[in-house]
GROMACS .gro file of C-alpha atoms in nm:
model
  317
    1MET     CA    1   1.958   0.581   1.628
    2ASN     CA    2   2.315   0.466   1.673
    3PRO     CA    3   2.532   0.632   1.401
    4GLN     CA    4   2.715   0.302   1.352
    5ILE     CA    5   2.386   0.128   1.270
    6VAL     CA    6   2.294   0.401   1.020
    7ARG     CA    7   2.636   0.373   0.857
    8LEU     CA    8   2.612  -0.005   0.832
    9VAL     CA    9   2.258   0.003   0.687
   10LEU     CA   10   2.349   0.270   0.430
   11GLY     CA   11   2.660   0.075   0.339
   12ARG     CA   12   2.457  -0.242   0.287
   13LEU     CA   13   2.210  -0.055   0.066
   14GLY     CA   14   2.501   0.086  -0.136
   15VAL     CA   15   2.645  -0.262  -0.182
   16ALA     CA   16   2.303  -0.383  -0.298
   17LEU     CA   17   2.280  -0.109  -0.563
   18VAL     CA   18   2.630  -0.182  -0.693
   19THR     CA   19   2.553  -0.555  -0.699
   20LEU     CA   20   2.232  -0.490  -0.894
   21LEU     CA   21   2.429  -0.288  -1.150
   22ILE     CA   22   2.682  -0.569  -1.191
   23VAL     CA   23   2.400  -0.823  -1.221
   24SER     CA   24   2.236  -0.614  -1.495
   25PHE     CA   25   2.559  -0.625  -1.696
   26VAL     CA   26   2.590  -1.002  -1.649
   27VAL     CA   27   2.226  -1.057  -1.751
   28PHE     CA   28   2.266  -0.844  -2.062
   29ALA     CA   29   2.592  -1.015  -2.160
   30ALA     CA   30   2.446  -1.362  -2.104
   31THR     CA   31   2.142  -1.294  -2.320
   32GLN     CA   32   2.361  -1.160  -2.599
   33MET     CA   33   2.547  -1.492  -2.607
   34LEU     CA   34   2.232  -1.701  -2.655
   35PRO     CA   35   2.255  -1.910  -2.974
   36GLY     CA   36   2.045  -1.820  -3.277
   37ASP     CA   37   1.942  -1.494  -3.441
   38VAL     CA   38   1.617  -1.336  -3.323
   39VAL     CA   39   1.564  -1.172  -3.664
   40GLU     CA   40   1.586  -1.504  -3.848
   41ILE     CA   41   1.350  -1.659  -3.591
   42LEU     CA   42   1.096  -1.380  -3.644
   43LEU     CA   43   1.114  -1.376  -4.025
   44GLY     CA   44   1.149  -1.750  -4.078
   45GLN     CA   45   1.379  -1.950  -4.304
   46ALA     CA   46   1.233  -1.796  -4.621
   47ALA     CA   47   1.348  -1.444  -4.531
   48THR     CA   48   1.578  -1.271  -4.779
   49PRO     CA   49   1.914  -1.127  -4.668
   50GLU     CA   50   1.780  -0.779  -4.742
   51ALA     CA   51   1.481  -0.832  -4.514
   52VAL     CA   52   1.704  -0.968  -4.237
   53ALA     CA   53   1.943  -0.673  -4.268
   54GLY     CA   54   1.656  -0.423  -4.272
   55LEU     CA   55   1.491  -0.566  -3.961
   56ARG     CA   56   1.822  -0.581  -3.775
   57GLU     CA   57   1.874  -0.215  -3.850
   58ALA     CA   58   1.519  -0.126  -3.745
   59MET     CA   59   1.562  -0.312  -3.414
   60HIS     CA   60   1.902  -0.145  -3.354
   61LEU     CA   61   2.071  -0.484  -3.329
   62ASN     CA   62   2.367  -0.360  -3.532
   63ASP     CA   63   2.453  -0.099  -3.268
   64PRO     CA   64   2.759  -0.164  -3.050
   65ALA     CA   65   2.689  -0.382  -2.746
   66PHE     CA   66   2.777  -0.107  -2.495
   67LEU     CA   67   2.528   0.127  -2.665
   68GLN     CA   68   2.253  -0.136  -2.652
   69TYR     CA   69   2.332  -0.202  -2.284
   70GLY     CA   70   2.324   0.169  -2.199
   71ARG     CA   71   1.992   0.218  -2.378
   72TRP     CA   72   1.842  -0.084  -2.199
   73LEU     CA   73   1.973   0.026  -1.858
   74ILE     CA   74   1.836   0.378  -1.897
   75GLY     CA   75   1.501   0.230  -1.998
   76LEU     CA   76   1.496   0.012  -1.686
   77ALA     CA   77   1.573   0.311  -1.465
   78GLN     CA   78   1.282   0.501  -1.625
   79GLY     CA   79   1.043   0.208  -1.598
   80ASP     CA   80   1.048   0.139  -1.972
   81LEU     CA   81   1.090  -0.238  -2.010
   82GLY     CA   82   1.082  -0.226  -2.389
   83MET     CA   83   0.882  -0.420  -2.646
   84SER     CA   84   0.870  -0.796  -2.688
   85TYR     CA   85   1.043  -0.908  -3.007
   86ALA     CA   86   0.818  -1.210  -3.057
   87ASN     CA   87   0.479  -1.052  -2.979
   88ASN     CA   88   0.544  -0.681  -3.044
   89LEU     CA   89   0.373  -0.604  -2.713
   90PRO     CA   90   0.499  -0.401  -2.416
   91VAL     CA   91   0.701  -0.625  -2.186
   92ALA     CA   92   0.545  -0.460  -1.880
   93GLY     CA   93   0.197  -0.564  -1.992
   94MET     CA   94   0.305  -0.923  -2.060
   95ILE     CA   95   0.471  -0.955  -1.721
   96GLY     CA   96   0.198  -0.793  -1.510
   97GLY     CA   97  -0.045  -1.084  -1.475
   98ARG     CA   98   0.228  -1.348  -1.476
   99LEU     CA   99   0.417  -1.173  -1.196
  100ALA     CA  100   0.100  -1.162  -0.987
  101ASN     CA  101   0.059  -1.539  -1.031
  102THR     CA  102   0.419  -1.605  -0.928
  103LEU     CA  103   0.390  -1.378  -0.624
  104MET     CA  104   0.070  -1.556  -0.523
  105LEU     CA  105   0.243  -1.894  -0.547
  106ALA     CA  106   0.541  -1.763  -0.349
  107ALA     CA  107   0.314  -1.609  -0.083
  108VAL     CA  108   0.115  -1.930  -0.034
  109THR     CA  109   0.438  -2.131  -0.014
  110ALA     CA  110   0.593  -1.892   0.238
  111ALA     CA  111   0.274  -1.890   0.448
  112VAL     CA  112   0.294  -2.268   0.475
  113ALA     CA  113   0.670  -2.327   0.485
  114VAL     CA  114   0.790  -2.056   0.724
  115PRO     CA  115   0.571  -2.143   1.029
  116VAL     CA  116   0.628  -2.516   0.983
  117ALA     CA  117   1.004  -2.473   0.940
  118LEU     CA  118   1.038  -2.241   1.239
  119PHE     CA  119   0.834  -2.475   1.458
  120LEU     CA  120   1.041  -2.779   1.361
  121GLY     CA  121   1.370  -2.589   1.385
  122ILE     CA  122   1.297  -2.450   1.732
  123THR     CA  123   1.149  -2.769   1.875
  124THR     CA  124   1.432  -2.990   1.746
  125ALA     CA  125   1.680  -2.750   1.907
  126MET     CA  126   1.487  -2.768   2.234
  127HIS     CA  127   1.494  -3.150   2.225
  128ARG     CA  128   1.840  -3.190   2.077
  129GLY     CA  129   1.953  -3.551   2.061
  130SER     CA  130   1.606  -3.696   2.116
  131VAL     CA  131   1.429  -3.945   1.890
  132TYR     CA  132   1.213  -3.660   1.759
  133ASP     CA  133   1.524  -3.460   1.669
  134ARG     CA  134   1.680  -3.757   1.490
  135ILE     CA  135   1.366  -3.832   1.289
  136VAL     CA  136   1.331  -3.470   1.173
  137THR     CA  137   1.703  -3.439   1.095
  138THR     CA  138   1.699  -3.762   0.893
  139GLY     CA  139   1.396  -3.640   0.700
  140ILE     CA  140   1.572  -3.310   0.625
  141VAL     CA  141   1.878  -3.487   0.486
  142ALA     CA  142   1.654  -3.707   0.270
  143VAL     CA  143   1.467  -3.406   0.128
  144ILE     CA  144   1.785  -3.208   0.060
  145SER     CA  145   1.927  -3.505  -0.131
  146VAL     CA  146   1.636  -3.504  -0.379
  147PRO     CA  147   1.631  -3.231  -0.650
  148GLU     CA  148   1.321  -3.019  -0.711
  149PHE     CA  149   1.229  -3.175  -1.043
  150MET     CA  150   1.232  -3.521  -0.884
  151ILE     CA  151   1.004  -3.408  -0.601
  152ALA     CA  152   0.767  -3.249  -0.854
  153THR     CA  153   0.767  -3.560  -1.071
  154LEU     CA  154   0.697  -3.786  -0.774
  155ALA     CA  155   0.414  -3.556  -0.663
  156VAL     CA  156   0.254  -3.583  -1.007
  157LEU     CA  157   0.290  -3.962  -1.010
  158VAL     CA  158   0.148  -4.010  -0.660
  159PHE     CA  159  -0.125  -3.746  -0.630
  160ALA     CA  160  -0.231  -3.704  -0.994
  161VAL     CA  161  -0.166  -4.039  -1.163
  162TRP     CA  162  -0.207  -4.301  -0.887
  163LEU     CA  163  -0.441  -4.142  -0.635
  164LYS     CA  164  -0.609  -3.898  -0.879
  165TRP     CA  165  -0.662  -3.650  -0.597
  166LEU     CA  166  -0.506  -3.345  -0.761
  167PRO     CA  167  -0.471  -3.211  -1.117
  168ALA     CA  168  -0.137  -3.266  -1.288
  169LEU     CA  169  -0.138  -2.908  -1.422
  170SER     CA  170  -0.203  -2.590  -1.225
  171PHE     CA  171  -0.393  -2.300  -1.376
  172ALA     CA  172  -0.418  -1.996  -1.149
  173ASN     CA  173  -0.713  -1.856  -1.348
  174ASP     CA  174  -0.926  -2.154  -1.240
  175VAL     CA  175  -0.938  -2.041  -0.876
  176THR     CA  176  -1.299  -1.957  -0.785
  177SER     CA  177  -1.321  -2.097  -0.431
  178LEU     CA  178  -1.103  -2.202  -0.140
  179ALA     CA  179  -1.135  -2.570  -0.235
  180GLU     CA  180  -1.028  -2.493  -0.592
  181MET     CA  181  -0.738  -2.286  -0.463
  182LEU     CA  182  -0.618  -2.581  -0.254
  183ARG     CA  183  -0.638  -2.810  -0.558
  184VAL     CA  184  -0.452  -2.567  -0.785
  185PHE     CA  185  -0.172  -2.481  -0.542
  186ALA     CA  186  -0.135  -2.812  -0.358
  187MET     CA  187   0.135  -2.982  -0.566
  188PRO     CA  188   0.341  -2.670  -0.654
  189VAL     CA  189   0.334  -2.565  -0.287
  190ILE     CA  190   0.426  -2.913  -0.164
  191THR     CA  191   0.724  -2.920  -0.402
  192LEU     CA  192   0.845  -2.570  -0.314
  193CYS     CA  193   0.797  -2.631   0.060
  194CYS     CA  194   1.025  -2.933   0.034
  195VAL     CA  195   1.280  -2.716  -0.147
  196ILE     CA  196   1.294  -2.432   0.107
  197SER     CA  197   1.183  -2.585   0.437
  198ALA     CA  198   1.471  -2.827   0.481
  199GLN     CA  199   1.740  -2.558   0.475
  200MET     CA  200   1.527  -2.327   0.691
  201ILE     CA  201   1.482  -2.597   0.956
  202ARG     CA  202   1.855  -2.675   0.966
  203MET     CA  203   1.963  -2.312   0.991
  204THR     CA  204   1.697  -2.226   1.251
  205ARG     CA  205   1.793  -2.529   1.460
  206ALA     CA  206   2.161  -2.433   1.445
  207ALA     CA  207   2.087  -2.070   1.541
  208VAL     CA  208   1.878  -2.170   1.843
  209ILE     CA  209   2.131  -2.431   1.958
  210ASP     CA  210   2.406  -2.170   1.934
  211ALA     CA  211   2.197  -1.927   2.142
  212LEU     CA  212   2.128  -2.198   2.402
  213THR     CA  213   2.502  -2.236   2.466
  214MET     CA  214   2.542  -1.871   2.571
  215PRO     CA  215   2.634  -1.806   2.937
  216TYR     CA  216   2.320  -1.601   3.013
  217VAL     CA  217   2.100  -1.891   2.899
  218GLU     CA  218   2.290  -2.136   3.118
  219MET     CA  219   2.252  -1.892   3.406
  220ALA     CA  220   1.874  -1.881   3.351
  221LEU     CA  221   1.869  -2.261   3.355
  222LEU     CA  222   2.060  -2.268   3.684
  223LYS     CA  223   1.805  -2.025   3.832
  224GLY     CA  224   1.529  -2.276   3.764
  225ALA     CA  225   1.384  -2.147   3.435
  226SER     CA  226   1.190  -2.407   3.239
  227ARG     CA  227   1.320  -2.518   2.901
  228ARG     CA  228   1.031  -2.347   2.722
  229ARG     CA  229   1.088  -2.018   2.906
  230MET     CA  230   1.462  -2.046   2.853
  231VAL     CA  231   1.413  -2.073   2.477
  232MET     CA  232   1.130  -1.821   2.433
  233ARG     CA  233   1.253  -1.550   2.672
  234HIS     CA  234   1.630  -1.581   2.651
  235ALA     CA  235   1.752  -1.773   2.344
  236LEU     CA  236   1.508  -1.668   2.069
  237PRO     CA  237   1.540  -1.288   2.109
  238ASN     CA  238   1.914  -1.316   2.051
  239ALA     CA  239   1.875  -1.564   1.765
  240ILE     CA  240   1.641  -1.340   1.564
  241GLY     CA  241   1.920  -1.219   1.335
  242PRO     CA  242   2.041  -1.567   1.230
  243ILE     CA  243   1.682  -1.695   1.204
  244VAL     CA  244   1.579  -1.406   0.977
  245ASN     CA  245   1.885  -1.477   0.764
  246ALA     CA  246   1.781  -1.843   0.749
  247VAL     CA  247   1.429  -1.749   0.638
  248ALA     CA  248   1.553  -1.500   0.377
  249LEU     CA  249   1.813  -1.739   0.234
  250SER     CA  250   1.559  -2.021   0.219
  251LEU     CA  251   1.297  -1.802   0.052
  252SER     CA  252   1.558  -1.694  -0.203
  253TYR     CA  253   1.583  -2.059  -0.310
  254LEU     CA  254   1.217  -2.018  -0.402
  255LEU     CA  255   1.327  -1.813  -0.702
  256GLY     CA  256   1.523  -2.104  -0.848
  257GLY     CA  257   1.272  -2.369  -0.754
  258VAL     CA  258   0.978  -2.178  -0.899
  259ILE     CA  259   1.130  -2.198  -1.249
  260ILE     CA  260   1.128  -2.579  -1.236
  261VAL     CA  261   0.787  -2.597  -1.067
  262GLU     CA  262   0.614  -2.359  -1.308
  263THR     CA  263   0.756  -2.549  -1.604
  264ILE     CA  264   0.658  -2.897  -1.478
  265PHE     CA  265   0.309  -2.798  -1.364
  266ASN     CA  266   0.256  -2.553  -1.654
  267TYR     CA  267   0.178  -2.282  -1.399
  268PRO     CA  268   0.125  -1.942  -1.573
  269GLY     CA  269   0.388  -1.746  -1.384
  270ILE     CA  270   0.680  -1.528  -1.474
  271ALA     CA  271   0.928  -1.818  -1.469
  272LYS     CA  272   0.725  -2.009  -1.728
  273LEU     CA  273   0.709  -1.688  -1.934
  274MET     CA  274   1.089  -1.657  -1.924
  275VAL     CA  275   1.136  -2.019  -2.032
  276ASP     CA  276   0.903  -1.962  -2.328
  277ALA     CA  277   1.088  -1.641  -2.415
  278VAL     CA  278   1.420  -1.828  -2.434
  279ALA     CA  279   1.273  -2.055  -2.702
  280THR     CA  280   1.194  -1.752  -2.924
  281ARG     CA  281   1.505  -1.557  -2.818
  282ASP     CA  282   1.288  -1.270  -2.700
  283LEU     CA  283   1.573  -1.074  -2.543
  284PRO     CA  284   1.382  -0.785  -2.378
  285LEU     CA  285   1.144  -1.032  -2.212
  286ILE     CA  286   1.426  -1.264  -2.098
  287GLN     CA  287   1.628  -0.974  -1.959
  288THR     CA  288   1.335  -0.826  -1.767
  289CYS     CA  289   1.233  -1.160  -1.616
  290ALA     CA  290   1.592  -1.233  -1.514
  291MET     CA  291   1.627  -0.890  -1.353
  292ILE     CA  292   1.304  -0.942  -1.158
  293PHE     CA  293   1.437  -1.270  -1.017
  294CYS     CA  294   1.772  -1.110  -0.932
  295LEU     CA  295   1.603  -0.809  -0.772
  296GLY     CA  296   1.384  -1.038  -0.560
  297TYR     CA  297   1.684  -1.240  -0.444
  298LEU     CA  298   1.889  -0.929  -0.368
  299THR     CA  299   1.600  -0.767  -0.180
  300LEU     CA  300   1.558  -1.070   0.046
  301ILE     CA  301   1.929  -1.093   0.124
  302THR     CA  302   1.962  -0.718   0.186
  303LEU     CA  303   1.654  -0.716   0.410
  304ALA     CA  304   1.795  -1.006   0.610
  305ASP     CA  305   2.127  -0.826   0.656
  306ILE     CA  306   1.956  -0.505   0.768
  307ILE     CA  307   1.738  -0.691   1.019
  308ALA     CA  308   2.047  -0.871   1.148
  309ILE     CA  309   2.219  -0.533   1.197
  310LEU     CA  310   1.919  -0.381   1.374
  311SER     CA  311   1.875  -0.686   1.599
  312ASN     CA  312   2.241  -0.706   1.701
  313PRO     CA  313   2.245  -0.627   2.075
  314LYS     CA  314   2.607  -0.507   2.061
  315LEU     CA  315   2.512  -0.230   1.815
  316ARG     CA  316   2.210  -0.117   2.016
  317LYS     CA  317   2.421  -0.014   2.313
   0.00000   0.00000   0.00000
C-alpha cells in the first residue's frame, strides 16, 4: 500500500482518538454543571444534613473534579461503566437492551433512507434542470425547513389520530412478526428518513454533478457514451469519496434525531434512557449514553474520511 495512504489513515485515526479524549472531558464537565444535587434527589427532601454528607462521601462526590474525571476515564478504558445512582444497577446492564433497540431503529432507517437517497441524488444529477429535478429539489428544501419534532408530531396526527393506521407509541418488545415490525417502526423510520435523506440527496446530487463536469466524462460523452453509462462507468467511481462522506454525515444526524424521535414515540432506546437519566441526575448513566452517541458520530466521520482517502485516485498512483 502507498506509504502516503498509510500515513494519512494513521493520522486520521490519531485525530479521532484525541478528539474522543477531548469529547470525554467536555461530557464530564457538562454533566457536572447540571442543576440540582443527585444526593438530595436520591434521599428526598426529608433527608438530614448528616445523611446527605455521608452519602456524598460514600459516592466520592466530595473528591476534586479532576480526580473524579480520571477515575471515570480509567473505568471507561477498562470497560467499567460504573453504577447507576438512581437504580444502583450496573450501567452496562441498563444500556445493553436499550442500545440494541436504538441500533435496530438506526439500521432499519439506514436500510430505507440510503438506497432511496442515493437513487434520488444520482437520478436528479443525471436529469439536472428537468421537471423531475425541480420537484425533488423543492421537496428537499421543504423537508429541511421542518424540524424533526414537527415531522414526528405531524406523523402522529395524520397516521395515528386521523387515519388510525399506526400506533402513536412504538414498543420494540411488541415485534413478533413482519407486519408488527412495520407497524412499530413505521412512524419513527418515516421521521428519521425525512431528517437524514434530504441532506444525503443534496450532497449526492452535488457530488455526481461535480464528477460529470470533469474532462474525462465530457470526453466519454463526445465518444458517444450514453448518459447512463457515462454516470455509472465514469462519474460514479470518482464520486465515491464525496458520496460516502454524504452518507456518513447524513447518518450522523441520525444520532441527534433519534433523541427527539425516541422521546416523542416513547421508543425504548438509549436516547430515551438518557433523557430519563437527566431527570434524576444519574451522572454515570448520562455520561455513558453521551459518550456512546459521540463515539458513534466520530466513528462514522472517521470511516468516511478513511474511505475518501482510500478512494482518492491521486493517492493510488
